[in-house]
Structure formats: C-alpha cells, structure tokens
C-alpha cells in the first residue's frame, strides 16, 4: 500500500531537526502525492513557515507539561490515521507516540527503547564518514526511489526583505555561541579573527537571545566596533538563513548555524573544537570548510557531545587553532 499520510518525528534540538529536512525532501521526491506532517518540540516550528512539502507541523510542548502534551499528541496522531510514522528520535516518549499511533507501518532506530514495537527498525551507528542525513535515509530508502537529497529550509520573500538592510556591503556572518563550552571557539579568538576582517567586511554576529551577552562582549572588544553588528535575538530562524545565504562566508561552531548554512547551501566554515566531523554532523554546503587543531590530540574527541569544561583543563583543541586557518578559506 502506498502511504497517503506520513508523520515524521524529530523532537531533538535545532540542528538535528534541520538535518531531518533532508528526509522530508526525499519523502516528497519519492511520494509526491503523500501528505507529510512533521512533529517537533516547541520553539523549532518557526523553521517550517512556508515549507512547500509539509501539510502540518505538530508541536510537543515539553515545558508546558511533558506527559500531558504527549497524551494530547497521541490522541491527535491516532485521529489523523497516518499510514506511516517515521521516528528519528531515540527516546521513549516519541517511541510511545510511534508504537501506539495505530499506523500500519512504523519505522525508527533500534536505539529507541520501544523500537521492539515498531514494524521496522534499523541500527543507528556513529561511523567514520557516514553523515546523519545518510543514517536517517536508511529508514526509508527501501520504500521510496530517488537519490539522497540535502537538508533544505525555505525562507520567504519577507525574510529576504527583512535582512536586505544588512546587505549594503560585503559581509561575513559569525555565529560565536554553542550550548556546550567545549564546542564553542573562545570569545577572545573570535575577537582576534574579527580584527583581521573588519577592514574589508561588515561583520554580523548571529545567534539566539541567549547569545546576546557573548556577542556583546565580542562587539565591545573588537578594534573597529562600527563594522560589527550584534543581531543575536533579532532574527528568526528563516531570516538568519536568508542572511547567511548571501554571506561571503559564515564562520560557525559545530552547532545549529552550521546546519542552517547547509539547508540554504551557504558558504560555511565550521570550527571543530572537542568534537570531530567524522561523527557525521558536518556541513553539507557546496562551499564548506573545516577548521580544527592541526596537532593530533590524544584527548580529542572527548565525547560525542560537548562538555561544560575541558576534561583535561587545557582546551588545546580550541586555543591551538590559528587565526590563519580561518583566513585561508576566504575567496
């Protein structure tokens, strides 16, 4: 039976959700007449304004009552009568939604504790050279035709219009923050880099409202403050994507802004401190560059995710990266 109604579930953080958009592209390519819905956590729904292939975006309001919201979602999912539920998350909450969805076909990763109740389950392995979009594609490749596609976001004309005032001269976007300390290139190093760039480019600092203090610190300490603007918290996801799409270069950490660049094919240079691209979450833009410490450190990587402090106390994976490594990627 060809599925007519499909639900994709990815309730992780922004970067994982953006990477999941590659699966939406592939599902539409392989099943162009199917209704595709997407379930995300509250706060990430803004990524999908104007998305041409999505019929509905379901929202898990975890902070408003995690389990109450889960039960409401389960009721909504069962009423919709999906033919196929595809779960990219590996936790029990979304496993419950999948297993008890009443969908005749349920697909997910075997790391989900309720995967034994799915009709199809697949391994999720962090292997050298295998990207997360490829791991996700494994869930559906036997059911649909077509080549693996890249993640994609769809800024609207209003998003491009909103950022146009920032584009009067050549500019570089810098997204200096990360949720994890050891995935974040240090502020003083960003300042050093920006001081090398402001003579030629306008520098636009991007991030969420919680990144405003960090960006303000950077802006206040650069030598040419008039050429640096702090836009943290002032742009939506899609406005940020529209701005980054035409940037001469986007300098980012191993974090969500990197994936935003991938989703609009923007030029990007990702700095990797404690993590490594080999985990499979690297940039996918045509013009993509990696900056990482040149020395082979026995302590790197120190985990799949970041840490609040460097476990070794020296943070050499970040502080030993040279400014010249960033400058070499510029056209």
Coordinates of C-alpha atoms in Angstrom, one line a residue:
X1 CA 0.0 0.0 0.0
X2 CA 1.3 3.4 -1.0
X3 CA 1.2 5.7 2.1
X4 CA -1.1 8.7 1.8
X5 CA -0.4 10.3 5.2
X6 CA 3.1 10.3 6.7
X7 CA 4.3 11.6 10.0
X8 CA 8.0 12.3 10.6
X9 CA 9.1 12.8 14.3
X10 CA 12.2 14.6 15.3
X11 CA 11.9 16.4 18.7
X12 CA 15.6 16.9 19.3
X13 CA 17.4 20.3 19.1
X14 CA 17.5 22.7 16.2
X15 CA 20.5 21.1 14.3
X16 CA 19.0 17.6 14.3
X17 CA 15.7 19.0 13.1
X18 CA 17.3 20.8 10.2
X19 CA 19.2 17.7 9.2
X20 CA 15.8 15.8 9.2
X21 CA 14.6 18.1 6.5
X22 CA 16.7 16.1 4.0
X23 CA 14.3 13.2 4.8
X24 CA 11.3 15.4 4.0
X25 CA 12.9 16.2 0.7
X26 CA 13.3 12.6 -0.1
X27 CA 9.8 11.6 1.0
X28 CA 8.3 14.2 -1.3
X29 CA 10.6 13.2 -4.1
X30 CA 9.6 9.5 -3.7
X31 CA 5.9 10.0 -2.7
X32 CA 4.9 13.4 -4.3
X33 CA 1.2 12.9 -3.6
X34 CA 1.5 12.0 0.1
X35 CA 0.5 14.3 2.9
X36 CA 3.6 14.8 5.1
X37 CA 3.4 16.1 8.7
X38 CA 6.3 16.8 11.0
X39 CA 6.4 16.7 14.8
X40 CA 9.0 18.9 16.5
X41 CA 9.5 20.3 20.0
X42 CA 8.1 23.8 20.8
X43 CA 10.4 26.5 19.6
X44 CA 11.5 24.8 16.4
X45 CA 8.3 25.2 14.5
X46 CA 9.4 28.5 13.0
X47 CA 11.9 26.6 10.8
X48 CA 8.9 25.4 8.7
X49 CA 7.0 28.6 7.9
X50 CA 6.2 28.4 4.2
X51 CA 7.6 24.9 3.8
X52 CA 6.2 23.7 0.4
X53 CA 6.1 20.0 1.3
X54 CA 4.6 20.0 4.8
X55 CA 0.9 19.9 5.4
X56 CA 1.0 20.3 9.2
X57 CA 3.6 20.9 11.9
X58 CA 2.8 19.2 15.2
X59 CA 4.4 20.6 18.4
X60 CA 5.4 18.8 21.5
X61 CA 5.1 21.4 24.3
X62 CA 7.6 19.7 26.7
X63 CA 7.9 22.6 29.0
X64 CA 4.2 23.1 29.4
X65 CA 3.7 19.6 30.8
X66 CA 5.7 16.9 29.1
X67 CA 3.4 14.0 29.6
X68 CA 0.2 15.9 29.2
X69 CA 1.4 17.2 25.8
X70 CA 2.4 13.7 24.8
X71 CA -1.0 12.3 25.5
X72 CA -2.6 15.1 23.6
X73 CA -0.3 14.4 20.7
X74 CA -1.0 10.7 20.8
X75 CA -4.8 11.4 20.6
X76 CA -4.2 13.8 17.6
X77 CA -1.9 11.3 15.8
X78 CA -4.4 8.4 16.2
X79 CA -7.3 10.6 15.0
X80 CA -5.3 11.5 11.9
X81 CA -4.8 7.8 10.9
X82 CA -1.4 8.0 9.5
X83 CA -0.3 5.3 7.2
X84 CA 3.4 5.6 8.1
X85 CA 5.1 7.0 11.2
X86 CA 8.9 7.6 10.9
X87 CA 10.6 8.3 14.2
X88 CA 14.2 9.8 14.0
X89 CA 14.3 10.2 17.8
X90 CA 15.8 7.6 20.1
X91 CA 13.9 8.2 23.3
X92 CA 10.9 6.6 24.9
X93 CA 8.5 9.5 24.7
X94 CA 8.5 9.6 20.9
X95 CA 8.7 5.8 20.9
X96 CA 5.4 5.7 22.6
X97 CA 3.8 8.0 20.1
X98 CA 5.2 5.8 17.3
X99 CA 4.3 2.4 18.7
X100 CA 0.7 3.4 19.7
X101 CA 0.0 5.6 16.7
X102 CA -2.2 2.9 15.1
X103 CA -0.2 3.4 11.9
X104 CA 0.1 0.1 9.9
X105 CA 3.8 1.0 9.3
X106 CA 6.1 2.4 12.0
X107 CA 9.8 2.9 11.4
X108 CA 12.6 4.0 13.7
X109 CA 16.1 3.3 15.1
X110 CA 16.7 0.3 17.3
X111 CA 18.2 2.5 20.0
X112 CA 14.7 3.7 20.8
X113 CA 13.7 1.7 23.9
X114 CA 10.2 1.0 22.3
X115 CA 11.6 0.0 18.9
X116 CA 10.6 -3.6 19.6
X117 CA 7.0 -2.4 19.0
X118 CA 7.9 -0.8 15.6
X119 CA 7.1 -2.7 12.4
X120 CA 10.6 -1.7 11.1
X121 CA 13.7 -0.8 13.0
X122 CA 17.3 0.0 11.9
X123 CA 20.6 0.4 13.6
X124 CA 21.9 3.9 14.3
X125 CA 25.7 3.8 14.2
X126 CA 28.2 6.6 14.5
X127 CA 30.7 5.5 11.9
X128 CA 33.5 7.4 10.3
X129 CA 32.4 9.1 7.1
X130 CA 28.7 8.4 7.5
X131 CA 26.6 11.5 7.8
X132 CA 23.4 11.8 9.9
X133 CA 21.3 12.5 6.8
X134 CA 22.5 9.2 5.4
X135 CA 21.7 7.4 8.7
X136 CA 18.2 8.9 8.5
X137 CA 17.8 7.9 4.9
X138 CA 18.4 4.3 5.8
X139 CA 14.9 4.3 7.4
X140 CA 13.1 4.9 4.1
X141 CA 15.4 4.0 1.2
X142 CA 13.8 0.6 0.7
X143 CA 10.4 2.2 0.4
X144 CA 11.0 5.2 -1.9
X145 CA 13.0 5.9 -5.0
X146 CA 15.5 8.7 -5.7
X147 CA 18.9 9.8 -4.7
X148 CA 19.7 11.1 -1.2
X149 CA 18.9 14.8 -1.0
X150 CA 20.3 17.5 1.2
X151 CA 18.6 19.4 4.1
X152 CA 16.6 22.4 3.0
X153 CA 14.9 25.4 4.5
X154 CA 12.6 27.8 2.7
X155 CA 13.0 31.5 3.6
X156 CA 10.1 33.6 2.2
X157 CA 10.4 36.8 0.3
X158 CA 9.6 38.6 3.5
X159 CA 12.6 37.0 5.2
X160 CA 14.9 38.2 2.4
X161 CA 13.3 41.6 2.5
X162 CA 13.8 41.9 6.3
X163 CA 17.6 41.3 6.1
X164 CA 18.2 43.4 3.0
X165 CA 19.3 46.5 5.1
X166 CA 22.2 44.5 6.4
X167 CA 23.5 43.6 3.0
X168 CA 24.6 47.0 1.7
X169 CA 28.3 46.0 1.6
X170 CA 30.1 42.6 1.6
X171 CA 29.6 40.9 4.9
X172 CA 30.6 37.9 6.9
X173 CA 28.4 36.2 9.5
X174 CA 29.8 34.9 12.7
X175 CA 27.8 32.7 15.0
X176 CA 30.1 32.5 18.0
X177 CA 28.0 30.6 20.5
X178 CA 27.3 26.9 21.3
X179 CA 25.2 25.2 24.0
X180 CA 28.4 23.4 25.1
X181 CA 31.6 25.1 26.2
X182 CA 33.9 22.7 24.6
X183 CA 32.2 23.1 21.2
X184 CA 32.5 26.9 21.3
X185 CA 35.5 28.6 19.9
X186 CA 36.6 31.1 22.7
X187 CA 35.4 34.7 22.6
X188 CA 39.0 36.1 22.6
X189 CA 39.8 34.0 19.5
X190 CA 36.7 35.2 17.7
X191 CA 37.8 38.8 18.5
X192 CA 41.2 38.1 17.1
X193 CA 39.7 36.8 13.9
X194 CA 37.2 39.7 13.5
X195 CA 40.0 42.2 13.9
X196 CA 41.6 40.7 10.8
X197 CA 38.3 41.0 8.8
X198 CA 36.7 44.4 9.6
X199 CA 38.9 46.4 7.2
X200 CA 37.3 44.6 4.3
X201 CA 33.9 43.3 5.5
X202 CA 31.0 44.1 7.7
X203 CA 30.7 41.5 10.5
X204 CA 27.3 40.3 11.6
X205 CA 27.1 38.4 14.8
X206 CA 24.2 35.8 14.8
X207 CA 22.6 33.7 17.5
X208 CA 19.6 33.5 19.7
X209 CA 18.6 35.8 22.6
X210 CA 20.7 33.8 25.0
X211 CA 23.8 34.5 22.9
X212 CA 23.4 38.3 23.2
X213 CA 25.8 38.7 26.1
X214 CA 28.6 36.8 24.4
X215 CA 28.1 38.7 21.1
X216 CA 28.0 42.0 23.0
X217 CA 31.3 41.1 24.7
X218 CA 32.9 40.4 21.3
X219 CA 31.5 43.6 19.8
X220 CA 32.7 45.7 22.6
X221 CA 36.3 44.4 22.4
X222 CA 37.0 44.4 18.7
X223 CA 39.1 47.3 17.3
X224 CA 36.5 48.5 14.7
X225 CA 33.2 48.4 16.6
X226 CA 31.4 50.4 13.9
X227 CA 31.9 47.5 11.4
X228 CA 30.4 44.9 13.8
X229 CA 26.7 44.4 14.4
X230 CA 25.2 42.2 17.1
X231 CA 22.0 40.7 15.7
X232 CA 21.5 38.0 18.3
X233 CA 17.9 37.5 19.1
X234 CA 16.8 40.0 16.4
X235 CA 16.2 37.5 13.5
X236 CA 14.0 34.5 13.1
X237 CA 15.5 31.1 12.0
X238 CA 14.5 31.8 8.4
X239 CA 15.6 35.4 8.5
X240 CA 19.0 34.2 9.7
X241 CA 19.0 31.6 6.9
X242 CA 18.2 34.3 4.3
X243 CA 21.1 36.5 5.6
X244 CA 23.6 33.7 5.8
X245 CA 22.7 32.5 2.2
X246 CA 24.4 35.6 0.7
X247 CA 27.3 36.0 3.1
X248 CA 30.8 36.0 1.7
X249 CA 31.5 33.4 4.4
X250 CA 29.7 32.1 7.6
X251 CA 32.0 31.2 10.5
X252 CA 30.3 28.9 12.9
X253 CA 30.9 26.3 15.6
X254 CA 29.8 22.7 15.4
X255 CA 26.2 23.8 16.1
X256 CA 22.8 24.7 14.6
X257 CA 24.0 27.7 12.4
X258 CA 26.2 25.3 10.5
X259 CA 23.2 23.2 9.6
X260 CA 21.2 26.3 8.7
X261 CA 24.0 27.0 6.2
X262 CA 23.7 23.5 4.8
X263 CA 20.0 24.0 4.4
X264 CA 20.4 27.1 2.1
X265 CA 23.7 26.0 0.6
X266 CA 25.5 29.0 2.1
X267 CA 29.3 29.2 2.2
X268 CA 30.4 28.0 5.6
X269 CA 33.5 27.4 7.7
X270 CA 32.9 25.2 10.7
X271 CA 35.3 25.2 13.6
X272 CA 35.5 21.9 15.5
X273 CA 37.0 22.1 19.0
X274 CA 36.2 19.0 21.2
X275 CA 34.1 17.2 18.5
X276 CA 35.1 15.9 15.1
X277 CA 33.4 15.9 11.6
X278 CA 33.8 12.2 11.5
X279 CA 30.8 11.8 13.9
X280 CA 28.6 12.6 10.8
X281 CA 27.2 16.0 11.6
X282 CA 29.4 18.1 9.4
X283 CA 28.5 20.9 6.9
X284 CA 26.9 19.9 3.6
X285 CA 27.1 23.1 1.6
X286 CA 28.9 23.0 -1.8
X287 CA 31.4 25.6 -0.4
X288 CA 32.1 24.0 3.0
X289 CA 35.3 24.1 5.1
X290 CA 36.5 22.6 8.3
X291 CA 38.9 24.3 10.8
X292 CA 40.3 22.2 13.6
X293 CA 43.5 21.9 15.6
X294 CA 46.4 20.7 13.4
X295 CA 48.0 18.7 16.2
X296 CA 46.7 15.1 16.8
X297 CA 45.5 15.3 20.4
X298 CA 45.1 12.0 22.2
X299 CA 42.1 13.5 24.2
X300 CA 40.2 14.6 21.1
X301 CA 37.3 13.9 20.6
X302 CA 36.4 13.7 24.3
X303 CA 32.8 12.7 23.6
X304 CA 30.0 12.7 21.0
X305 CA 28.6 15.9 22.6
X306 CA 30.3 18.8 24.2
X307 CA 31.2 19.4 27.9
X308 CA 30.8 22.3 30.3
X309 CA 34.5 22.5 30.8
X310 CA 37.6 20.9 29.2
X311 CA 38.1 17.5 30.9
X312 CA 41.8 17.9 30.7
X313 CA 41.8 21.5 31.8
X314 CA 43.9 22.9 28.8
X315 CA 41.3 23.2 26.0
X316 CA 44.1 22.8 23.4
X317 CA 41.6 21.6 20.8
X318 CA 40.3 25.2 20.7
X319 CA 43.1 27.5 21.8
X320 CA 45.7 25.9 19.5
X321 CA 43.7 26.7 16.4
X322 CA 45.3 29.5 14.5
X323 CA 43.5 32.6 13.0
X324 CA 45.3 32.0 9.7
X325 CA 43.3 28.8 9.3
X326 CA 40.1 30.8 9.0
X327 CA 41.6 33.4 6.7
X328 CA 42.8 30.8 4.3
X329 CA 39.3 29.8 3.3
X330 CA 38.2 33.3 2.2
X331 CA 37.8 33.9 -1.6

